[in-house]
Amino acid sequence: MSANDPEVRFDERFSDPGAGATPWETVREVLESAQLFWITTVRSDGRPHVTPLVAVWLDGQLHFTTGSEEQKAVNLDRNRQVALATGCNHWDRGLDVVVEGLAERVTARPALERLAAAWTTKWNGEWRFRVTAEGFAHQDGGEALVFAVRPAKVLAFAKGGFGQTAYRFDGDRTAEPRT
């Protein structure tokens, strides 16, 4: 296992007999190809805020954008803990994936340029951004902050042969497996 590979734990309590851990490569492919994620942030009064968004998996991190006045940006100003989920709405097939971690602003121009190119490529040019000093600008001129989430924990829920697998990364390896 390399330093970048997650620690993998299969949870038999929430899995069908005979099921096995979902390989990290399969989970990573879902993160790379997913067109929609649901992000959960926390409001100042502790209530969750959940909203859909598009994201890009690049360099082992999940990246997303938000306007500076949007609720998720306001929430992230106070609490950077997030969960991003993707999957399908079928109970008996597919793979649902949840990424937990801290959202960090991305402001370095080389990173922003790579991310802008990744967004353009992933959506065949439908999501185009211009790099600015603060993040991105949309084609229509609207500004967007850019965030990266380096996973602390990723959960994969296989369906139709149910299996639950947890992947822990660097900073979260001392914790006992919880789901």
N, CA, C and O atoms as a DFTB+ gen file, in Angstrom:
716 C
 N C O
     1  1       0.857      -1.180       0.000
     2  2       0.000       0.000       0.000
     3  2       0.893       1.230       0.000
     4  3       1.764       1.359       0.860
     5  1       0.691       2.142      -0.957
     6  2       1.473       3.370      -1.010
     7  2       0.908       4.391      -0.040
     8  3      -0.173       4.198       0.516
     9  1       1.650       5.488       0.165
    10  2       1.227       6.527       1.106
    11  2      -0.087       7.173       0.682
    12  3      -0.803       7.720       1.520
    13  1      -0.414       7.118      -0.606
    14  2      -1.645       7.749      -1.101
    15  2      -2.841       6.814      -1.118
    16  3      -3.972       7.253      -1.325
    17  1      -2.598       5.530      -0.903
    18  2      -3.687       4.564      -0.916
    19  2      -4.443       4.609       0.407
    20  3      -3.834       4.765       1.465
    21  1      -5.747       4.476       0.352
    22  2      -6.513       4.477       1.598
    23  2      -6.435       3.136       2.313
    24  3      -6.172       2.099       1.704
    25  1      -6.666       3.184       3.606
    26  2      -6.863       1.969       4.381
    27  2      -8.289       1.522       4.099
    28  3      -9.214       2.330       4.183
    29  1      -8.484       0.256       3.767
    30  2      -9.797      -0.258       3.362
    31  2     -10.361      -1.142       4.472
    32  3      -9.683      -2.031       4.986
    33  1     -11.622      -0.876       4.829
    34  2     -12.313      -1.712       5.823
    35  2     -13.705      -2.058       5.309
    36  3     -14.535      -1.185       5.055
    37  1     -13.927      -3.344       5.168
    38  2     -15.237      -3.836       4.745
    39  2     -16.070      -4.083       5.996
    40  3     -15.595      -4.699       6.950
    41  1     -17.304      -3.608       5.993
    42  2     -18.163      -3.750       7.173
    43  2     -19.213      -4.819       6.917
    44  3     -20.215      -4.578       6.244
    45  1     -18.966      -6.005       7.465
    46  2     -19.875      -7.137       7.272
    47  2     -21.233      -6.916       7.915
    48  3     -22.219      -7.523       7.496
    49  1     -21.302      -6.049       8.935
    50  2     -22.582      -5.807       9.627
    51  2     -23.640      -5.252       8.683
    52  3     -24.831      -5.505       8.860
    53  1     -23.209      -4.502       7.690
    54  2     -24.149      -3.841       6.786
    55  2     -24.017      -4.374       5.368
    56  3     -24.276      -3.654       4.404
    57  1     -23.617      -5.624       5.241
    58  2     -23.348      -6.209       3.937
    59  2     -23.995      -7.583       3.828
    60  3     -24.230      -8.256       4.831
    61  1     -24.279      -7.985       2.594
    62  2     -24.824      -9.317       2.343
    63  2     -23.759     -10.380       2.596
    64  3     -22.570     -10.127       2.405
    65  1     -24.183     -11.569       3.024
    66  2     -23.232     -12.677       3.143
    67  2     -22.572     -12.918       1.785
    68  3     -23.245     -12.936       0.754
    69  1     -21.296     -13.096       1.794
    70  2     -20.569     -13.351       0.545
    71  2     -20.133     -12.110      -0.194
    72  3     -19.359     -12.203      -1.146
    73  1     -20.608     -10.945       0.219
    74  2     -20.178      -9.707      -0.428
    75  2     -18.760      -9.383       0.020
    76  3     -18.301      -9.853       1.061
    77  1     -18.080      -8.582      -0.772
    78  2     -16.717      -8.186      -0.435
    79  2     -16.526      -6.699      -0.601
    80  3     -17.411      -5.994      -1.086
    81  1     -15.369      -6.230      -0.195
    82  2     -15.031      -4.808      -0.290
    83  2     -15.028      -4.350      -1.744
    84  3     -14.545      -5.060      -2.626
    85  1     -15.564      -3.173      -1.980
    86  2     -15.493      -2.565      -3.304
    87  2     -14.062      -2.062      -3.501
    88  3     -13.552      -1.335      -2.648
    89  1     -13.404      -2.427      -4.597
    90  2     -12.034      -1.966      -4.819
    91  2     -11.960      -0.438      -4.918
    92  3     -12.844       0.191      -5.499
    93  1     -10.908       0.153      -4.351
    94  2     -10.736       1.604      -4.395
    95  2     -10.766       2.107      -5.837
    96  3     -11.315       3.178      -6.098
    97  1     -10.199       1.372      -6.762
    98  2     -10.184       1.780      -8.172
    99  2     -11.617       1.992      -8.685
   100  3     -11.872       2.940      -9.429
   101  1     -12.534       1.134      -8.301
   102  2     -13.938       1.262      -8.711
   103  2     -14.553       2.531      -8.117
   104  3     -15.275       3.258      -8.799
   105  1     -14.265       2.782      -6.860
   106  2     -14.789       3.985      -6.195
   107  2     -14.224       5.233      -6.858
   108  3     -14.956       6.186      -7.121
   109  1     -12.926       5.228      -7.128
   110  2     -12.289       6.381      -7.766
   111  2     -12.900       6.646      -9.142
   112  3     -13.097       7.802      -9.518
   113  1     -13.198       5.597      -9.888
   114  2     -13.836       5.762     -11.196
   115  2     -15.208       6.421     -11.061
   116  3     -15.575       7.250     -11.894
   117  1     -15.969       6.066     -10.025
   118  2     -17.262       6.712      -9.779
   119  2     -17.054       8.195      -9.481
   120  3     -17.786       9.040      -9.997
   121  1     -16.065       8.514      -8.657
   122  2     -15.794       9.915      -8.325
   123  2     -15.357      10.710      -9.556
   124  3     -15.714      11.880      -9.697
   125  1     -14.600      10.091     -10.432
   126  2     -14.131      10.774     -11.642
   127  2     -15.247      11.003     -12.646
   128  3     -15.270      12.033     -13.320
   129  1     -16.175      10.058     -12.755
   130  2     -17.180      10.132     -13.817
   131  2     -18.516      10.742     -13.393
   132  3     -19.315      11.115     -14.252
   133  1     -18.772      10.850     -12.103
   134  2     -20.068      11.357     -11.630
   135  2     -20.323      12.767     -12.158
   136  3     -19.435      13.618     -12.130
   137  1     -21.521      13.002     -12.629
   138  2     -21.891      14.319     -13.130
   139  2     -22.518      15.193     -12.057
   140  3     -22.534      16.417     -12.188
   141  1     -23.030      14.586     -11.003
   142  2     -23.707      15.354      -9.968
   143  2     -23.348      14.818      -8.590
   144  3     -23.287      13.608      -8.369
   145  1     -23.114      15.739      -7.674
   146  2     -22.869      15.418      -6.275
   147  2     -23.846      16.215      -5.434
   148  3     -24.351      17.249      -5.872
   149  1     -24.113      15.740      -4.235
   150  2     -24.888      16.475      -3.236
   151  2     -23.928      16.831      -2.119
   152  3     -23.302      15.949      -1.533
   153  1     -23.806      18.118      -1.819
   154  2     -22.908      18.557      -0.766
   155  2     -23.715      18.909       0.473
   156  3     -24.774      19.531       0.389
   157  1     -23.193      18.499       1.624
   158  2     -23.785      18.864       2.905
   159  2     -22.784      19.748       3.638
   160  3     -21.635      19.361       3.854
   161  1     -23.239      20.950       4.021
   162  2     -22.472      21.858       4.865
   163  2     -23.312      22.106       6.112
   164  3     -24.459      21.667       6.191
   165  1     -22.735      22.813       7.088
   166  2     -23.423      23.037       8.351
   167  2     -23.633      24.532       8.568
   168  3     -22.689      25.321       8.523
   169  1     -24.894      24.906       8.806
   170  2     -25.232      26.302       9.094
   171  2     -24.731      26.691      10.478
   172  3     -24.393      25.824      11.284
   173  1     -24.682      27.988      10.755
   174  2     -24.171      28.479      12.044
   175  2     -24.989      27.966      13.229
   176  3     -24.470      27.869      14.341
   177  1     -26.268      27.637      13.002
   178  2     -27.096      27.128      14.101
   179  2     -27.077      25.595      14.180
   180  3     -27.838      25.001      14.944
   181  1     -26.200      24.955      13.385
   182  2     -26.049      23.512      13.439
   183  2     -26.901      22.728      12.461
   184  3     -26.705      21.524      12.297
   185  1     -27.861      23.401      11.797
   186  2     -28.704      22.689      10.826
   187  2     -27.904      22.364       9.569
   188  3     -27.058      23.157       9.154
   189  1     -28.160      21.209       8.958
   190  2     -27.468      20.877       7.714
   191  2     -28.050      21.663       6.537
   192  3     -29.226      22.029       6.535
   193  1     -27.221      21.908       5.563
   194  2     -27.636      22.516       4.298
   195  2     -27.152      21.566       3.199
   196  3     -25.960      21.274       3.112
   197  1     -28.072      21.089       2.367
   198  2     -27.746      20.126       1.317
   199  2     -28.166      20.705      -0.022
   200  3     -29.277      21.215      -0.167
   201  1     -27.274      20.625      -0.996
   202  2     -27.577      21.153      -2.324
   203  2     -26.779      20.392      -3.387
   204  3     -25.677      19.919      -3.110
   205  1     -27.326      20.271      -4.597
   206  2     -26.580      19.589      -5.661
   207  2     -25.547      20.528      -6.285
   208  3     -25.707      21.749      -6.284
   209  1     -24.487      19.923      -6.816
   210  2     -23.491      20.689      -7.560
   211  2     -22.674      19.752      -8.434
   212  3     -22.718      18.533      -8.271
   213  1     -21.927      20.336      -9.365
   214  2     -21.002      19.557     -10.181
   215  2     -19.634      19.649      -9.525
   216  3     -19.302      20.656      -8.900
   217  1     -18.848      18.602      -9.667
   218  2     -17.524      18.567      -9.046
   219  2     -16.567      17.797      -9.945
   220  3     -16.976      17.049     -10.833
   221  1     -15.287      18.003      -9.686
   222  2     -14.225      17.350     -10.448
   223  2     -13.286      16.656      -9.472
   224  3     -12.825      17.265      -8.507
   225  1     -13.002      15.380      -9.726
   226  2     -12.009      14.639      -8.960
   227  2     -10.674      14.813      -9.687
   228  3     -10.545      14.427     -10.848
   229  1      -9.689      15.389      -9.012
   230  2      -8.379      15.622      -9.612
   231  2      -7.325      15.554      -8.515
   232  3      -7.486      16.149      -7.449
   233  1      -6.265      14.839      -8.779
   234  2      -5.133      14.737      -7.844
   235  2      -5.558      14.244      -6.457
   236  3      -5.060      14.725      -5.439
   237  1      -6.484      13.279      -6.431
   238  2      -6.891      12.691      -5.163
   239  2      -7.772      13.572      -4.305
   240  3      -7.906      13.337      -3.104
   241  1      -8.381      14.597      -4.916
   242  2      -9.269      15.497      -4.185
   243  2     -10.519      15.771      -5.020
   244  3     -10.488      15.710      -6.249
   245  1     -11.605      16.071      -4.334
   246  2     -12.845      16.442      -4.994
   247  2     -12.948      17.964      -4.945
   248  3     -12.818      18.561      -3.876
   249  1     -13.181      18.594      -6.094
   250  2     -13.223      20.054      -6.212
   251  2     -14.619      20.510      -6.617
   252  3     -15.281      19.875      -7.438
   253  1     -15.057      21.625      -6.024
   254  2     -16.354      22.196      -6.363
   255  2     -16.255      23.717      -6.316
   256  3     -15.273      24.275      -5.828
   257  1     -17.286      24.372      -6.829
   258  2     -17.340      25.834      -6.832
   259  2     -18.623      26.302      -6.164
   260  3     -19.595      25.556      -6.046
   261  1     -18.598      27.556      -5.731
   262  2     -19.788      28.189      -5.169
   263  2     -19.620      29.696      -5.237
   264  3     -18.503      30.206      -5.149
   265  1     -20.712      30.397      -5.392
   266  2     -20.662      31.848      -5.305
   267  2     -20.413      32.273      -3.865
   268  3     -20.825      31.579      -2.935
   269  1     -19.751      33.397      -3.672
   270  2     -19.379      33.834      -2.323
   271  2     -20.583      34.156      -1.450
   272  3     -20.465      34.148      -0.224
   273  1     -21.734      34.439      -2.043
   274  2     -22.935      34.778      -1.277
   275  2     -23.869      33.580      -1.092
   276  3     -24.878      33.685      -0.395
   277  1     -23.543      32.454      -1.704
   278  2     -24.399      31.271      -1.580
   279  2     -24.307      30.703      -0.167
   280  3     -23.302      30.887       0.519
   281  1     -25.364      30.010       0.263
   282  2     -25.424      29.476       1.622
   283  2     -24.244      28.575       1.935
   284  3     -23.693      28.639       3.034
   285  1     -23.842      27.729       0.978
   286  2     -22.724      26.829       1.285
   287  2     -21.432      27.605       1.524
   288  3     -20.632      27.203       2.369
   289  1     -21.203      28.704       0.805
   290  2     -20.004      29.524       1.043
   291  2     -20.061      30.177       2.420
   292  3     -19.057      30.224       3.132
   293  1     -21.229      30.676       2.792
   294  2     -21.407      31.273       4.122
   295  2     -21.132      30.218       5.193
   296  3     -20.447      30.492       6.179
   297  1     -21.666      29.016       4.998
   298  2     -21.451      27.926       5.954
   299  2     -19.970      27.550       6.049
   300  3     -19.451      27.339       7.145
   301  1     -19.297      27.469       4.905
   302  2     -17.891      27.070       4.882
   303  2     -16.992      28.099       5.552
   304  3     -15.896      27.775       6.011
   305  1     -17.456      29.322       5.604
   306  2     -16.696      30.367       6.285
   307  2     -16.594      30.070       7.789
   308  3     -15.631      30.471       8.443
   309  1     -17.585      29.372       8.322
   310  2     -17.634      29.056       9.761
   311  2     -17.204      27.626      10.072
   312  3     -16.605      27.367      11.116
   313  1     -17.510      26.701       9.169
   314  2     -17.250      25.287       9.423
   315  2     -16.908      24.635       8.087
   316  3     -17.751      24.556       7.193
   317  1     -15.677      24.172       7.957
   318  2     -15.200      23.626       6.683
   319  2     -15.493      22.135       6.513
   320  3     -15.145      21.557       5.483
   321  1     -16.127      21.502       7.506
   322  2     -16.473      20.084       7.401
   323  2     -17.580      19.904       6.367
   324  3     -18.610      20.575       6.431
   325  1     -17.368      18.999       5.416
   326  2     -18.371      18.728       4.394
   327  2     -18.485      17.231       4.145
   328  3     -17.598      16.450       4.491
   329  1     -19.592      16.862       3.540
   330  2     -19.780      15.533       2.968
   331  2     -20.340      15.740       1.569
   332  3     -21.271      16.522       1.374
   333  1     -19.772      15.040       0.599
   334  2     -20.263      15.078      -0.776
   335  2     -20.666      13.671      -1.171
   336  3     -19.892      12.731      -0.990
   337  1     -21.870      13.511      -1.709
   338  2     -22.394      12.196      -2.054
   339  2     -22.755      12.135      -3.528
   340  3     -23.203      13.121      -4.113
   341  1     -22.556      10.978      -4.113
   342  2     -22.978      10.727      -5.487
   343  2     -23.416       9.275      -5.588
   344  3     -23.074       8.456      -4.735
   345  1     -24.155       8.967      -6.604
   346  2     -24.617       7.594      -6.797
   347  2     -25.824       7.577      -7.710
   348  3     -25.936       8.381      -8.636
   349  1     -26.729       6.647      -7.435
   350  2     -27.934       6.548      -8.250
   351  2     -29.136       6.345      -7.331
   352  3     -28.981       6.005      -6.158
   353  1     -30.306       6.552      -7.863
   354  2     -31.528       6.469      -7.069
   355  2     -32.182       5.095      -7.115
   356  3     -33.370       4.964      -6.819
   357  1     -31.429       4.084      -7.478
   358  2     -31.951       2.714      -7.482
   359  2     -31.503       2.020      -6.203
   360  3     -30.338       2.127      -5.820
   361  1     -32.391       1.325      -5.551
   362  2     -32.030       0.657      -4.299
   363  2     -31.297      -0.658      -4.533
   364  3     -30.589      -1.137      -3.647
   365  1     -31.461      -1.254      -5.729
   366  2     -30.966      -2.606      -5.949
   367  2     -29.822      -2.713      -6.955
   368  3     -29.462      -3.820      -7.355
   369  1     -29.244      -1.581      -7.371
   370  2     -28.100      -1.634      -8.290
   371  2     -27.315      -0.329      -8.205
   372  3     -27.843       0.717      -7.827
   373  1     -26.062      -0.425      -8.562
   374  2     -25.209       0.752      -8.580
   375  2     -24.304       0.838      -7.365
   376  3     -24.222      -0.085      -6.554
   377  1     -23.632       1.964      -7.263
   378  2     -22.699       2.220      -6.175
   379  2     -22.870       3.667      -5.728
   380  3     -22.719       4.591      -6.527
   381  1     -23.182       3.858      -4.463
   382  2     -23.271       5.197      -3.879
   383  2     -21.977       5.471      -3.130
   384  3     -21.446       4.588      -2.457
   385  1     -21.469       6.697      -3.246
   386  2     -20.191       7.052      -2.633
   387  2     -20.347       8.364      -1.876
   388  3     -20.958       9.311      -2.371
   389  1     -19.784       8.407      -0.664
   390  2     -19.785       9.612       0.169
   391  2     -18.343       9.960       0.504
   392  3     -17.581       9.107       0.958
   393  1     -17.969      11.220       0.277
   394  2     -16.635      11.727       0.607
   395  2     -16.781      12.686       1.773
   396  3     -17.561      13.635       1.701
   397  1     -16.033      12.448       2.860
   398  2     -16.034      13.335       4.013
   399  2     -14.663      13.985       4.136
   400  3     -13.640      13.334       3.920
   401  1     -14.641      15.278       4.485
   402  2     -13.367      15.955       4.676
   403  2     -13.547      17.440       4.910
   404  3     -14.663      17.926       5.091
   405  1     -12.425      18.157       4.903
   406  2     -12.419      19.609       5.073
   407  2     -12.334      20.278       3.712
   408  3     -11.519      19.887       2.876
   409  1     -13.166      21.278       3.488
   410  2     -13.116      22.059       2.254
   411  2     -12.082      23.165       2.428
   412  3     -12.146      23.945       3.379
   413  1     -11.135      23.226       1.509
   414  2     -10.073      24.238       1.516
   415  2     -10.179      25.066       0.248
   416  3     -10.363      24.518      -0.839
   417  1     -10.064      26.385       0.376
   418  2     -10.078      27.257      -0.803
   419  2      -8.874      26.966      -1.676
   420  3      -7.775      26.715      -1.182
   421  1      -9.095      27.003      -2.982
   422  2      -8.020      26.882      -3.963
   423  2      -7.840      28.261      -4.584
   424  3      -8.773      28.806      -5.174
   425  1      -6.644      28.825      -4.453
   426  2      -6.383      30.164      -4.994
   427  2      -5.119      30.231      -5.851
   428  3      -4.888      31.231      -6.531
   429  1      -4.304      29.181      -5.826
   430  2      -3.071      29.179      -6.618
   431  2      -3.421      29.094      -8.104
   432  3      -4.126      28.181      -8.537
   433  1      -2.926      30.044      -8.866
   434  2      -3.278      30.130     -10.284
   435  2      -2.993      28.841     -11.063
   436  3      -3.854      28.426     -11.839
   437  1      -1.828      28.178     -10.903
   438  2      -1.611      26.929     -11.668
   439  2      -2.660      25.865     -11.359
   440  3      -3.131      25.177     -12.265
   441  1      -3.027      25.726     -10.091
   442  2      -4.053      24.747      -9.722
   443  2      -5.399      25.134     -10.325
   444  3      -6.123      24.275     -10.828
   445  1      -5.737      26.416     -10.277
   446  2      -7.009      26.878     -10.845
   447  2      -7.049      26.646     -12.356
   448  3      -8.089      26.272     -12.897
   449  1      -5.938      26.863     -13.029
   450  2      -5.904      26.646     -14.479
   451  2      -6.102      25.165     -14.817
   452  3      -6.813      24.836     -15.767
   453  1      -5.475      24.272     -14.043
   454  2      -5.672      22.834     -14.259
   455  2      -7.129      22.441     -14.005
   456  3      -7.706      21.632     -14.733
   457  1      -7.710      23.033     -12.956
   458  2      -9.098      22.720     -12.628
   459  2     -10.060      23.251     -13.687
   460  3     -11.010      22.563     -14.059
   461  1      -9.826      24.456     -14.169
   462  2     -10.689      25.010     -15.228
   463  2     -10.648      24.108     -16.458
   464  3     -11.676      23.862     -17.088
   465  1      -9.462      23.617     -16.796
   466  2      -9.334      22.703     -17.940
   467  2     -10.065      21.386     -17.660
   468  3     -10.698      20.824     -18.554
   469  1      -9.979      20.900     -16.429
   470  2     -10.653      19.645     -16.073
   471  2     -12.168      19.793     -16.174
   472  3     -12.837      18.884     -16.666
   473  1     -12.726      20.918     -15.719
   474  2     -14.167      21.142     -15.835
   475  2     -14.583      21.180     -17.304
   476  3     -15.583      20.572     -17.685
   477  1     -13.823      21.885     -18.117
   478  2     -14.146      21.994     -19.542
   479  2     -14.133      20.621     -20.201
   480  3     -15.025      20.294     -20.984
   481  1     -13.121      19.819     -19.883
   482  2     -12.992      18.493     -20.484
   483  2     -14.102      17.559     -20.025
   484  3     -14.701      16.853     -20.835
   485  1     -14.375      17.557     -18.724
   486  2     -15.356      16.618     -18.182
   487  2     -16.742      16.826     -18.786
   488  3     -17.453      15.854     -19.041
   489  1     -17.129      18.055     -19.015
   490  2     -18.473      18.336     -19.526
   491  2     -18.458      18.845     -20.962
   492  3     -19.322      19.626     -21.360
   493  1     -17.469      18.396     -21.740
   494  2     -17.418      18.732     -23.174
   495  2     -17.639      20.211     -23.444
   496  3     -18.328      20.575     -24.397
   497  1     -17.062      21.058     -22.614
   498  2     -17.135      22.495     -22.843
   499  2     -18.361      23.180     -22.284
   500  3     -18.475      24.401     -22.393
   501  1     -19.298      22.430     -21.680
   502  2     -20.505      23.053     -21.131
   503  2     -20.227      23.831     -19.858
   504  3     -20.971      24.758     -19.536
   505  1     -19.173      23.483     -19.120
   506  2     -18.765      24.203     -17.911
   507  2     -17.394      24.799     -18.192
   508  3     -16.370      24.127     -18.069
   509  1     -17.392      26.074     -18.570
   510  2     -16.142      26.779     -18.865
   511  2     -15.943      27.891     -17.843
   512  3     -16.853      28.666     -17.550
   513  1     -14.739      27.946     -17.317
   514  2     -14.404      28.967     -16.342
   515  2     -13.162      29.726     -16.803
   516  3     -12.280      29.172     -17.459
   517  1     -13.119      30.992     -16.448
   518  2     -11.934      31.825     -16.622
   519  2     -11.329      31.994     -15.236
   520  3     -12.044      32.274     -14.274
   521  1     -10.009      31.824     -15.129
   522  2      -9.326      31.939     -13.843
   523  2      -9.195      33.413     -13.470
   524  3      -8.827      34.252     -14.293
   525  1      -9.510      33.707     -12.200
   526  2      -9.371      35.063     -11.657
   527  2      -8.486      34.999     -10.410
   528  3      -8.043      33.922     -10.011
   529  1      -8.236      36.133      -9.811
   530  2      -7.431      36.189      -8.587
   531  2      -8.122      35.485      -7.425
   532  3      -7.451      34.991      -6.519
   533  1      -9.453      35.431      -7.436
   534  2     -10.216      34.835      -6.333
   535  2     -10.673      33.410      -6.600
   536  3     -11.073      32.709      -5.671
   537  1     -10.620      32.972      -7.843
   538  2     -11.113      31.640      -8.185
   539  2     -11.450      31.558      -9.657
   540  3     -10.561      31.585     -10.508
   541  1     -12.747      31.458      -9.963
   542  2     -13.229      31.345     -11.330
   543  2     -14.229      32.453     -11.629
   544  3     -14.860      33.014     -10.733
   545  1     -14.351      32.747     -12.921
   546  2     -15.448      33.572     -13.423
   547  2     -16.170      32.728     -14.464
   548  3     -15.540      32.070     -15.292
   549  1     -17.489      32.754     -14.413
   550  2     -18.308      32.056     -15.409
   551  2     -18.268      32.835     -16.717
   552  3     -17.832      33.986     -16.756
   553  1     -18.722      32.203     -17.770
   554  2     -18.812      32.872     -19.074
   555  2     -19.639      34.145     -18.984
   556  3     -19.331      35.137     -19.645
   557  1     -20.701      34.121     -18.157
   558  2     -21.577      35.285     -18.015
   559  2     -21.011      36.335     -17.057
   560  3     -21.636      37.370     -16.829
   561  1     -19.826      36.068     -16.495
   562  2     -19.184      37.042     -15.624
   563  2     -19.350      36.777     -14.148
   564  3     -18.663      37.407     -13.343
   565  1     -20.233      35.872     -13.751
   566  2     -20.421      35.584     -12.334
   567  2     -19.164      34.953     -11.732
   568  3     -18.499      34.135     -12.369
   569  1     -18.852      35.345     -10.502
   570  2     -17.659      34.842      -9.810
   571  2     -17.972      33.557      -9.044
   572  3     -19.099      33.350      -8.594
   573  1     -16.970      32.706      -8.905
   574  2     -17.121      31.463      -8.154
   575  2     -15.849      31.201      -7.351
   576  3     -14.738      31.302      -7.870
   577  1     -16.032      30.867      -6.098
   578  2     -14.935      30.399      -5.264
   579  2     -14.709      28.931      -5.584
   580  3     -15.654      28.218      -5.923
   581  1     -13.475      28.474      -5.479
   582  2     -13.140      27.088      -5.774
   583  2     -12.631      26.438      -4.488
   584  3     -11.804      27.008      -3.776
   585  1     -13.137      25.236      -4.203
   586  2     -12.747      24.500      -3.010
   587  2     -12.260      23.103      -3.389
   588  3     -12.687      22.524      -4.388
   589  1     -11.356      22.583      -2.563
   590  2     -10.875      21.208      -2.694
   591  2     -11.173      20.476      -1.390
   592  3     -11.017      21.031      -0.302
   593  1     -11.601      19.232      -1.515
   594  2     -11.824      18.382      -0.354
   595  2     -10.903      17.182      -0.488
   596  3     -11.097      16.322      -1.347
   597  1      -9.898      17.138       0.376
   598  2      -9.032      15.969       0.467
   599  2      -9.737      14.997       1.392
   600  3      -9.958      15.314       2.561
   601  1     -10.097      13.817       0.896
   602  2     -10.895      12.913       1.727
   603  2     -10.190      12.511       3.017
   604  3      -9.008      12.166       3.020
   605  1     -10.939      12.564       4.104
   606  2     -10.515      11.945       5.355
   607  2     -11.075      10.528       5.376
   608  3     -10.416       9.580       5.803
   609  1     -12.310      10.417       4.902
   610  2     -12.984       9.121       4.840
   611  2     -13.892       9.107       3.620
   612  3     -14.510      10.116       3.283
   613  1     -13.966       7.963       2.968
   614  2     -14.884       7.735       1.851
   615  2     -15.660       6.471       2.184
   616  3     -15.080       5.473       2.611
   617  1     -16.963       6.516       1.989
   618  2     -17.819       5.338       2.171
   619  2     -18.380       4.929       0.818
   620  3     -18.803       5.776       0.031
   621  1     -18.380       3.640       0.555
   622  2     -18.967       3.105      -0.675
   623  2     -20.050       2.109      -0.289
   624  3     -19.828       1.205       0.517
   625  1     -21.223       2.291      -0.877
   626  2     -22.375       1.440      -0.608
   627  2     -22.753       0.720      -1.902
   628  3     -23.420       1.290      -2.766
   629  1     -22.324      -0.533      -2.027
   630  2     -22.676      -1.341      -3.190
   631  2     -24.098      -1.844      -3.016
   632  3     -24.509      -2.199      -1.911
   633  1     -24.848      -1.872      -4.112
   634  2     -26.250      -2.294      -4.060
   635  2     -26.479      -3.444      -5.040
   636  3     -25.803      -3.556      -6.063
   637  1     -27.445      -4.292      -4.704
   638  2     -27.719      -5.452      -5.548
   639  2     -26.636      -6.497      -5.338
   640  3     -26.079      -7.006      -6.310
   641  1     -26.338      -6.815      -4.138
   642  2     -25.174      -7.532      -3.625
   643  2     -24.585      -6.532      -2.643
   644  3     -23.457      -6.064      -2.800
   645  1     -25.381      -6.219      -1.626
   646  2     -25.091      -5.088      -0.747
   647  2     -23.788      -5.259       0.012
   648  3     -23.527      -6.307       0.604
   649  1     -22.972      -4.210      -0.016
   650  2     -21.706      -4.214       0.699
   651  2     -21.329      -2.798       1.083
   652  3     -21.509      -1.869       0.295
   653  1     -20.816      -2.629       2.266
   654  2     -20.400      -1.309       2.734
   655  2     -18.896      -1.336       3.012
   656  3     -18.408      -2.149       3.796
   657  1     -18.179      -0.433       2.356
   658  2     -16.737      -0.348       2.504
   659  2     -16.357       1.062       2.912
   660  3     -16.864       2.036       2.355
   661  1     -15.457       1.169       3.891
   662  2     -14.931       2.472       4.316
   663  2     -13.469       2.559       3.911
   664  3     -12.724       1.586       4.029
   665  1     -13.066       3.725       3.436
   666  2     -11.684       4.003       3.050
   667  2     -11.230       5.182       3.892
   668  3     -11.865       6.237       3.886
   669  1     -10.128       5.005       4.621
   670  2      -9.593       6.076       5.470
   671  2      -8.263       6.533       4.896
   672  3      -7.468       5.734       4.399
   673  1      -8.042       7.835       4.975
   674  2      -6.846       8.443       4.420
   675  2      -6.009       9.051       5.533
   676  3      -6.505       9.282       6.636
   677  1      -4.767       9.306       5.251
   678  2      -3.758       9.872       6.161
   679  2      -4.266      10.242       7.538
   680  3      -4.091       9.485       8.492
   681  1      -4.897      11.411       7.648
   682  2      -5.226      11.997       8.932
   683  2      -6.337      11.319       9.698
   684  3      -6.566      11.676      10.854
   685  1      -7.043      10.360       9.120
   686  2      -8.197       9.777       9.796
   687  2      -7.966       8.308      10.148
   688  3      -8.925       7.599      10.454
   689  1      -6.735       7.837      10.113
   690  2      -6.473       6.414      10.316
   691  2      -6.510       5.984      11.764
   692  3      -6.597       4.787      12.041
   693  1      -6.449       6.916      12.699
   694  2      -6.443       6.512      14.109
   695  2      -7.842       6.242      14.619
   696  3      -8.009       5.579      15.642
   697  1      -8.839       6.738      13.934
   698  2     -10.226       6.567      14.384
   699  2     -10.685       5.140      14.149
   700  3     -10.284       4.498      13.178
   701  1     -11.516       4.656      15.031
   702  2     -12.150       3.364      14.829
   703  2     -13.128       3.476      13.674
   704  3     -13.709       4.542      13.469
   705  1     -13.328       2.409      12.914
   706  2     -14.260       2.490      11.793
   707  2     -15.680       2.753      12.283
   708  3     -16.232       1.986      13.072
   709  1     -16.248       3.826      11.811
   710  2     -17.643       4.187      12.116
   711  2     -18.317       4.517      10.795
   712  3     -17.671       4.990       9.860
   713  1     -19.598       4.271      10.722
   714  2     -20.287       4.580       9.473
   715  2     -21.426       5.502       9.660
   716  3     -22.102       5.852       8.693
